[in-house]
Tab-separated table of C-alpha atoms in Angstrom:
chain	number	residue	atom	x	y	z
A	178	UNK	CA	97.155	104.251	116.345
A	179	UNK	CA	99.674	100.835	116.328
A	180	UNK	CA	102.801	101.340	114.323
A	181	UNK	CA	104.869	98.262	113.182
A	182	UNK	CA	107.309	100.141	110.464
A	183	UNK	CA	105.128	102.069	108.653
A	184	UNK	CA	101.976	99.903	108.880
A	185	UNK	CA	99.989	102.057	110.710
A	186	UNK	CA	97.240	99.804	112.584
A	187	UNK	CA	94.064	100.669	115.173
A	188	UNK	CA	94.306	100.945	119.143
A	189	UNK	CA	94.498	97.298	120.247
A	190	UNK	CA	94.759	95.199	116.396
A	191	UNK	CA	93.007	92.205	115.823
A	192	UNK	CA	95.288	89.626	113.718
A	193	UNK	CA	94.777	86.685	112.277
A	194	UNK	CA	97.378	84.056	112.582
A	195	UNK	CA	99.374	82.165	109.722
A	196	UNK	CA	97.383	78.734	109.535
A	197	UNK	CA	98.833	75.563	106.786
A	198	UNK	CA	95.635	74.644	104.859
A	199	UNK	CA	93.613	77.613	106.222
A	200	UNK	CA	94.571	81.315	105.640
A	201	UNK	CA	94.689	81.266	102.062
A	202	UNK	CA	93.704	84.536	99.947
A	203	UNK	CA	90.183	83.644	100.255
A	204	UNK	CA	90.161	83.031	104.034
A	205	UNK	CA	91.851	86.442	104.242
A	206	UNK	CA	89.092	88.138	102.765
A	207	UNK	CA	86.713	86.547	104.034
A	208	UNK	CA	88.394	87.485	107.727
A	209	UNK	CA	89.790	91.045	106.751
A	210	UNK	CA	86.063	91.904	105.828
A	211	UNK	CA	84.816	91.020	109.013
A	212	UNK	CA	87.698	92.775	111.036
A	213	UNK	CA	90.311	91.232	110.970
A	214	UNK	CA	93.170	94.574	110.722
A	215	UNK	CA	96.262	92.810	109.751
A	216	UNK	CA	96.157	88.962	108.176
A	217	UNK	CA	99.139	86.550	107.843
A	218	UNK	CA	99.546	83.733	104.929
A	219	UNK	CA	100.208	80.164	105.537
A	220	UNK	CA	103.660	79.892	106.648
A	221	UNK	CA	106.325	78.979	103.509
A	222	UNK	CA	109.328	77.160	103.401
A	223	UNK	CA	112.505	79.318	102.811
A	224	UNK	CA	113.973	76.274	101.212
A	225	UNK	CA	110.668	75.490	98.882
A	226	UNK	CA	110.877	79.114	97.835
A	227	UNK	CA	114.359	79.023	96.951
A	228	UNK	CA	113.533	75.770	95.019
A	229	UNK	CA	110.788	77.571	93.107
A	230	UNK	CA	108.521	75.450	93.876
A	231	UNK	CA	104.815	76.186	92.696
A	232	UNK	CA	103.094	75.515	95.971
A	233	UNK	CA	105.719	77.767	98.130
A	234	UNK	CA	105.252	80.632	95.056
A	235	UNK	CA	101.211	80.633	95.073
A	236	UNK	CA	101.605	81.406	98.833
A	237	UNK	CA	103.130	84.550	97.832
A	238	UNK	CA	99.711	85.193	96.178
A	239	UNK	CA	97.846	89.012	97.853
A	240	UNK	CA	95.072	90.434	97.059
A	241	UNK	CA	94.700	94.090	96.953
A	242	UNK	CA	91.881	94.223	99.356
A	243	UNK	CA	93.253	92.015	102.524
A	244	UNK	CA	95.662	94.165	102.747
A	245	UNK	CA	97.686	94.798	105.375
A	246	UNK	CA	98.994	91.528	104.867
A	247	UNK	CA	102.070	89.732	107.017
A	248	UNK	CA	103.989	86.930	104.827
A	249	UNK	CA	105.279	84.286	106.995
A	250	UNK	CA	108.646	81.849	106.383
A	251	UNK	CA	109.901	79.510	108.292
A	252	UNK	CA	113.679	77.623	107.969
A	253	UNK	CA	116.916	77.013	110.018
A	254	UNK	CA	119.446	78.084	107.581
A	255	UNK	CA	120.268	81.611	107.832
A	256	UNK	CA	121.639	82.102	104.375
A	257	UNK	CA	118.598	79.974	102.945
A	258	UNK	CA	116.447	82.430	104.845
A	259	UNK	CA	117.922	85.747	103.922
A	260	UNK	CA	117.608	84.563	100.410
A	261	UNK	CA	113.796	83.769	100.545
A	262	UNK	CA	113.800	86.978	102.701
A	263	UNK	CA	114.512	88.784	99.492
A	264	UNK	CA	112.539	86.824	97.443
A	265	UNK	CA	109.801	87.621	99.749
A	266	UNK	CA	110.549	91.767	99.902
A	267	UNK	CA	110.117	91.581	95.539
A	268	UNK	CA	106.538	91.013	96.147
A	269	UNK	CA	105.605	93.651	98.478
A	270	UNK	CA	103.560	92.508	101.286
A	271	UNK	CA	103.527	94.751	104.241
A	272	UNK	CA	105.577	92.883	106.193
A	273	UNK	CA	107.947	89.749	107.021
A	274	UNK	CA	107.123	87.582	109.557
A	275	UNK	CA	109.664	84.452	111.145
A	276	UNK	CA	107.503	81.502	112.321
A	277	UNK	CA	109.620	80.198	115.654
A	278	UNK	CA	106.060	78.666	116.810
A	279	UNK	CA	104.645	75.877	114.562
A	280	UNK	CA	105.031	72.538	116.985
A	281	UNK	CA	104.912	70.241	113.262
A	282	UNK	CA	107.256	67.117	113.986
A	283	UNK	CA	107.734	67.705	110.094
A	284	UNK	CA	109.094	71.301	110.689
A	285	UNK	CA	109.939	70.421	113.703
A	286	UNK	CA	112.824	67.715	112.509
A	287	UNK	CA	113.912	70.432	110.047
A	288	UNK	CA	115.941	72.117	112.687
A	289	UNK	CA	112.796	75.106	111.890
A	290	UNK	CA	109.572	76.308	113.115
A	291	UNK	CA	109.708	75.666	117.074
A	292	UNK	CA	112.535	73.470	116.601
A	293	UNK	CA	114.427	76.691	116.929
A	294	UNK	CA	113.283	77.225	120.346
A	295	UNK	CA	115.935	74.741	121.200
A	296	UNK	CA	119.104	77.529	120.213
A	297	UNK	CA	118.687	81.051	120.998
A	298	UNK	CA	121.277	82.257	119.702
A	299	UNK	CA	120.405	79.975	116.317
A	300	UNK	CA	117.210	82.251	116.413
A	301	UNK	CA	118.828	85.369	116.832
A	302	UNK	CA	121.097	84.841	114.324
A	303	UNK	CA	118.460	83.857	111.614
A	304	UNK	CA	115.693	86.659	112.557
A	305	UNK	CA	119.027	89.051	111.826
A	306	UNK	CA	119.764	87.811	108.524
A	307	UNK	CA	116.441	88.338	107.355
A	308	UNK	CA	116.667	91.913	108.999
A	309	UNK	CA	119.546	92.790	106.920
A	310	UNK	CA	118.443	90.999	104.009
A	311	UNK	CA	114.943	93.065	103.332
A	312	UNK	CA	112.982	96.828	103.449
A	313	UNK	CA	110.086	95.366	105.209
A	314	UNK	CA	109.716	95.093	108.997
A	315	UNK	CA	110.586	91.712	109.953
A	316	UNK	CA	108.400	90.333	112.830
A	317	UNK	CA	108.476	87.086	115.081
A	318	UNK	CA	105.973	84.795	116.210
A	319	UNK	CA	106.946	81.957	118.678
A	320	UNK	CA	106.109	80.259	121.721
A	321	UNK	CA	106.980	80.896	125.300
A	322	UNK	CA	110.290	77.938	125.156
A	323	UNK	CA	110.795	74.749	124.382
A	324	UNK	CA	109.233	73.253	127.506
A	325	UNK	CA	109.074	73.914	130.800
A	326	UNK	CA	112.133	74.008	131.360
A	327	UNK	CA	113.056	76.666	129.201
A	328	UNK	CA	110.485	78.931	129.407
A	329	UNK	CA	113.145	81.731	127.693
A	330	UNK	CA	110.412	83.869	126.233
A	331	UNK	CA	112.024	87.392	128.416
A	332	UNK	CA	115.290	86.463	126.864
A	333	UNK	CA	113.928	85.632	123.382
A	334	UNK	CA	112.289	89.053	123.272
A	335	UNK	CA	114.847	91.459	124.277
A	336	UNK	CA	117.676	89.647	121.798
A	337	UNK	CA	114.898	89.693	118.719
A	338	UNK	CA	114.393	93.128	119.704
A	339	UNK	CA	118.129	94.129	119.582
A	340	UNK	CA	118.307	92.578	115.991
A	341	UNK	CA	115.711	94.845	114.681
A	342	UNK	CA	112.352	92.941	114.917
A	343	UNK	CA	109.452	95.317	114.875
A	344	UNK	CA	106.947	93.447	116.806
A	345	UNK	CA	106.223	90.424	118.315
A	346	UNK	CA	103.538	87.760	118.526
A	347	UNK	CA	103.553	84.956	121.649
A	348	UNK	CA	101.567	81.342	121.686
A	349	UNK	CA	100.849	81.073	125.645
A	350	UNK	CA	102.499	77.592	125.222
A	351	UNK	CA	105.642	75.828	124.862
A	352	UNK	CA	106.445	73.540	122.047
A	353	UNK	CA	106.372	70.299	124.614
A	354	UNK	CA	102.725	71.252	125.009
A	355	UNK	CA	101.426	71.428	121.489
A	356	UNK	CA	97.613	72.645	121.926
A	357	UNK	CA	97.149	70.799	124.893
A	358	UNK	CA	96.350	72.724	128.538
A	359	UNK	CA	95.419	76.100	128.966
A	360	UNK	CA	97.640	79.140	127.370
A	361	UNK	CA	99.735	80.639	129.737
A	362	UNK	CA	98.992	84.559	129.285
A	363	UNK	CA	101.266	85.579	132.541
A	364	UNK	CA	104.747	85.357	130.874
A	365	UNK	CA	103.692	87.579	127.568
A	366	UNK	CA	102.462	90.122	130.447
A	367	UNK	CA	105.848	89.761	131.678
A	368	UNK	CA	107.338	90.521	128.394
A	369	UNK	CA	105.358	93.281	127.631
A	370	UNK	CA	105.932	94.905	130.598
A	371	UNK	CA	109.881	94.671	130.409
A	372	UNK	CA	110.917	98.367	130.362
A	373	UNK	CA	113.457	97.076	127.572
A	374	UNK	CA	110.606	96.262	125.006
A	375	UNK	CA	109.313	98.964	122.909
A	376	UNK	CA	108.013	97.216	120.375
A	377	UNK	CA	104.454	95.988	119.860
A	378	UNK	CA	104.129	92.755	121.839
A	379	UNK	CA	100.745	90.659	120.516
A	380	UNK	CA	99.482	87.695	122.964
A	381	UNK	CA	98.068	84.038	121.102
A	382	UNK	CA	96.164	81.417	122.135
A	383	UNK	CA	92.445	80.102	123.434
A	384	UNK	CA	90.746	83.833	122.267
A	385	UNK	CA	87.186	82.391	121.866
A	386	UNK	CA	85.268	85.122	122.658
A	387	UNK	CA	84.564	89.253	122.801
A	388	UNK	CA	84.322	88.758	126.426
A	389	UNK	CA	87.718	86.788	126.951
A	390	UNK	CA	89.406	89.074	124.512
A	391	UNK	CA	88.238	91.861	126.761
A	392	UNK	CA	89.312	89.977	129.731
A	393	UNK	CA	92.849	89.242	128.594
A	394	UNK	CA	93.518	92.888	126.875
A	395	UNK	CA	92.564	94.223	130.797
A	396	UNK	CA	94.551	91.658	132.425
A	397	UNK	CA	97.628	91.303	130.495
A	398	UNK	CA	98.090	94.718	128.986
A	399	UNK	CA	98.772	93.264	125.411
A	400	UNK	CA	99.221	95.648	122.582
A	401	UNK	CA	96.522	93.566	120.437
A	402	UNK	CA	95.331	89.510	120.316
A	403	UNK	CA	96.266	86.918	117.299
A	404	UNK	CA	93.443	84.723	116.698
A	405	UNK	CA	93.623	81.156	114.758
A	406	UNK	CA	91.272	78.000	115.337
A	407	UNK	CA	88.636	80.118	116.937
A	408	UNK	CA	88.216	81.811	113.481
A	409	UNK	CA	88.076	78.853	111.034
A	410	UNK	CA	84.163	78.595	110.161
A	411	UNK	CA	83.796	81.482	112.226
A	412	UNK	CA	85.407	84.495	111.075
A	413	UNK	CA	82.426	86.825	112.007
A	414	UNK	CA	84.383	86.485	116.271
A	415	UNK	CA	87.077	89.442	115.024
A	416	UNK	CA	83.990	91.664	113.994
A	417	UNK	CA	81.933	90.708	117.554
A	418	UNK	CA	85.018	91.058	119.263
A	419	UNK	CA	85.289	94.966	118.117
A	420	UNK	CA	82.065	95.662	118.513
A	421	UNK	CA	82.092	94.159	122.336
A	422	UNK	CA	85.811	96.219	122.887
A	423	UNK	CA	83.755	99.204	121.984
A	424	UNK	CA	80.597	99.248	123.480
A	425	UNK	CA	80.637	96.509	126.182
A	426	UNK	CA	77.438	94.646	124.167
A	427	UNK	CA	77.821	91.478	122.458
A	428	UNK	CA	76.573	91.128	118.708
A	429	UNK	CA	73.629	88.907	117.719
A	430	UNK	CA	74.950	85.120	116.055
A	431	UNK	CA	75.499	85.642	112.283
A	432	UNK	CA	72.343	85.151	110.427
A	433	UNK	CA	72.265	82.154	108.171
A	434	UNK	CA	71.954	85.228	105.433
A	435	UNK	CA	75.476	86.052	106.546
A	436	UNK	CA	76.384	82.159	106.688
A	437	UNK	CA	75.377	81.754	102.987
A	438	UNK	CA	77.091	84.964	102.041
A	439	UNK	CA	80.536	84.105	103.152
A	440	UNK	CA	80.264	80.640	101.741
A	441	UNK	CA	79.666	81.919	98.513
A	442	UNK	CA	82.400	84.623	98.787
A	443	UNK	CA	84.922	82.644	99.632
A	444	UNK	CA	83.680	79.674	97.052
A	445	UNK	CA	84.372	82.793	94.730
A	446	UNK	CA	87.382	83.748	95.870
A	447	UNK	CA	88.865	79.924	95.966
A	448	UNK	CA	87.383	79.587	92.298
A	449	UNK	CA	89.420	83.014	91.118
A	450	UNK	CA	92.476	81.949	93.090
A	451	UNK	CA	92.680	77.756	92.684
A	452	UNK	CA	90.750	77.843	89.403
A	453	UNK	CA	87.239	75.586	89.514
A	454	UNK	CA	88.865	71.692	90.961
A	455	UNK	CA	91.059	72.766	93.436
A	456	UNK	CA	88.660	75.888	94.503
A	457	UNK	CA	85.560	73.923	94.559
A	458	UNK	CA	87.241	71.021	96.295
A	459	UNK	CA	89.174	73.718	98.993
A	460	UNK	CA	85.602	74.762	99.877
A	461	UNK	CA	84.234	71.717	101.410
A	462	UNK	CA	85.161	71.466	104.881
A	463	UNK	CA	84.701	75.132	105.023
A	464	UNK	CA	80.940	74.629	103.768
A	465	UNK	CA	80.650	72.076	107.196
A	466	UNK	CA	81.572	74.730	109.658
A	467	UNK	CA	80.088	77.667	107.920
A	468	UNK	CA	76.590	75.867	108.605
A	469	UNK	CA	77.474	74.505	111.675
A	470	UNK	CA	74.484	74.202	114.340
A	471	UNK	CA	71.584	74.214	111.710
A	472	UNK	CA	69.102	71.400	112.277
A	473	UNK	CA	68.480	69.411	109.424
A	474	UNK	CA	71.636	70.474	107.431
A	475	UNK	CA	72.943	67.008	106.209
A	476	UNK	CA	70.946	66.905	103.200
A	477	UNK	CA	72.820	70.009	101.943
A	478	UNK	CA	75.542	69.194	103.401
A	479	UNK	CA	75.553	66.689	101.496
A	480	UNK	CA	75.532	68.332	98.038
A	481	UNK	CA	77.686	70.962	98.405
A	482	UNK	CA	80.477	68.103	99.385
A	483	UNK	CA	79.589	65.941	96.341
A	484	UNK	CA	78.809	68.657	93.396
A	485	UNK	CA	81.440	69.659	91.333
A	486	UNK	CA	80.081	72.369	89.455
A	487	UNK	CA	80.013	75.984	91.114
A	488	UNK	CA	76.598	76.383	89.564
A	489	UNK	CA	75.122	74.114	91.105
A	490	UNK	CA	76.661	74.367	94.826
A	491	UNK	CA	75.216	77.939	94.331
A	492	UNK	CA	72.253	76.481	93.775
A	493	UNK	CA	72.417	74.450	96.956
A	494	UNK	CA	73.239	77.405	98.829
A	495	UNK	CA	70.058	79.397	97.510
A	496	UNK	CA	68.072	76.385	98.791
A	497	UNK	CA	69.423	76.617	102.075
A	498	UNK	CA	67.735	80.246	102.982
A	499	UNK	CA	64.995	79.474	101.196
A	500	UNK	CA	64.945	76.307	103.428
A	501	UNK	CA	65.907	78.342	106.920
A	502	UNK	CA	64.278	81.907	105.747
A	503	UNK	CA	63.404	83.742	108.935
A	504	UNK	CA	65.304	81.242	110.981
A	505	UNK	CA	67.217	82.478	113.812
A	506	UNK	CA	70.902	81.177	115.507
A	507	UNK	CA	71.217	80.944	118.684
A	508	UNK	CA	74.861	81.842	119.932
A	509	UNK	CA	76.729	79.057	120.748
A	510	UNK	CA	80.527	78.973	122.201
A	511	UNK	CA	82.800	78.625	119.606
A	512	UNK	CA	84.762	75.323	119.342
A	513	UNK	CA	88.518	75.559	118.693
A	514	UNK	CA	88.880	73.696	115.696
A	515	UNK	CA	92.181	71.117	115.816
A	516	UNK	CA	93.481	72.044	112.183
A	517	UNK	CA	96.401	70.013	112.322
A	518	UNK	CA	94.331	66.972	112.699
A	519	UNK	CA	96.028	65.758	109.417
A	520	UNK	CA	99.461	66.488	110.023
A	521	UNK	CA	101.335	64.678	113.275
A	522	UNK	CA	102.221	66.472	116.206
């Protein structure tokens, strides 16, 4: 077994990243029941939570059964962050997590998110604040530097350590490189193979597959992998990836049975959570990747983007496997989907 505090996790965790827009309460079902082992929320703004405002507060939101569950904040005032620290430990996740990672020019500009990378010392001093300022284990995720220049991930690791951090998460990728390139896996080998770091050290970026989750747990010597885009319309990877970890053999393509069934748990879920506007209109680009790759799909596409009623988008989806009954995906590789395609760079 992983330990981070008292969370006790399996040999080699799957985790799925803090995503704006995407890992809601409903996503984190929807991934936690297909393997995910420890879930993150959308990263929150110290400063919004401070503020009370409603947006920043519905992100506190957990459900009993995604547990474990990470919250993540994000700001570049230490005081402001030690007090949404402790606003954070009132509501009991299992744990705290500092986002030093999200390339946003928004967040960015803030002087937060990886606009920290820029100030070490900035980041040391706010992941100790929170430290001191709650009961749950505080974790980090971040990138490898600002750019290539300052690839000061080594540093960054033993200094969050010393602070009381208890585990890490690395993006293969500076901040100067966005999404762009390949993820650099080499340096979060280095850092987890510092004799100085005892703490769990968790590698991100381009997972898109059992067999290159396989290949970069044997090559890199990673405690456990963070996945993000590869998982949004396709959360079934974290149970395939498991399966392939464990027996060497990869797992069939999800039926469109399954397909249908998560669509209409997590239309469920969004409905309980958002209440029937938001939660029906949340579901819709979910609904486009869910059903990805089936031929003739636009009709119904279609109608489950345009009704407005959840009986009747259940309705839809009961037409679709009547429609494809006996019909059988082929596997296809998994597209990372570019979720910040609404919000600059």
């Amino acid at each position: 077994m992983l330990q981070i505090g008292n969370i006790q996790l399996p040999d080699f965790p799957l985790l799925l990243a803090p995503m704006e827009d995407v890992s809601d309460p409903p996503f984190r079902v929807v991934c936690k029941r297909n393997g995910a082992d420890l879930v993150f929320t959308e990263f929150i703004s110290s400063e919004g939570l401070i503020r009370d405002a409603i947006r920043c507060r519905r992100k506190l939101d957990i459900y009993d059964e995604e547990r474990p569950t990470g919250i993540q904040l994000f700001g570049g005032d230490e005081e402001r962050l030690a007090m949404a620290a402790k606003i954070v430990d009132v509501t009991q996740p299992e744990l705290l997590d500092i986002n030093f990672g999200c390339p946003v020019k928004g967040i960015v500009a803030q002087g937060a998110g990886a606009g920290v990378l820029r100030d070490v010392d900035l980041m040391v001093r706010l992941t100790e604040a929170c430290v001191k300022s709650t009961n749950l284990p505080v974790t980090v995720k971040t990138r490898l530097g600002w750019d290539d220049a300052s690839k000061n991930i080594e540093e960054v690791a033993e200094r969050l350590q010393d602070v009381g951090i208890k585990a890490l998460t690395i993006h293969g990728r500076t901040r100067c490189q966005l999404y762009k390139g390949e993820a650099d896996w080499s340096l979060i080998a280095k850092v987890k193979n510092n004799p100085r770091i005892h703490i769990p050290v968790f590698g991100n970026g381009d997972i898109n597959s059992p067999q290159k989750a396989l290949e970069y747990k044997n090559r890199y010597g990673v405690d456990g992998i963070m996945i993000g885009r590869a998982v949004i319309g396709y959360p079934w990877l974290f149970r395939e990836i498991r399966h392939y970890l464990d027996t060497g053999e990869l797992l069939p393509a999800p039926t469109v049975v399954e397909r249908v069934d998560v669509c209409k748990q997590q239309l469920q879920k969004s409905l309980q959570w958002k209440g029937p506007v938001a939660g029906i209109y949340s579901m819709r680009g979910h609904y486009l990747r869910y059903l990805k790759g089936l031929p003739g799909i636009k009709e119904f596409r279609t109608a489950l983007m345009t009704h407005t009623e959840p009986e009747a988008i259940l309705a839809v989806l009961d037409d679709i496997l009547v429609r494809y009954e006996g019909y059988v995906m082929e596997r296809t590789p998994i597209e990372m989907v570019n979720y910040h395609e609404n919000c600059p760079l």
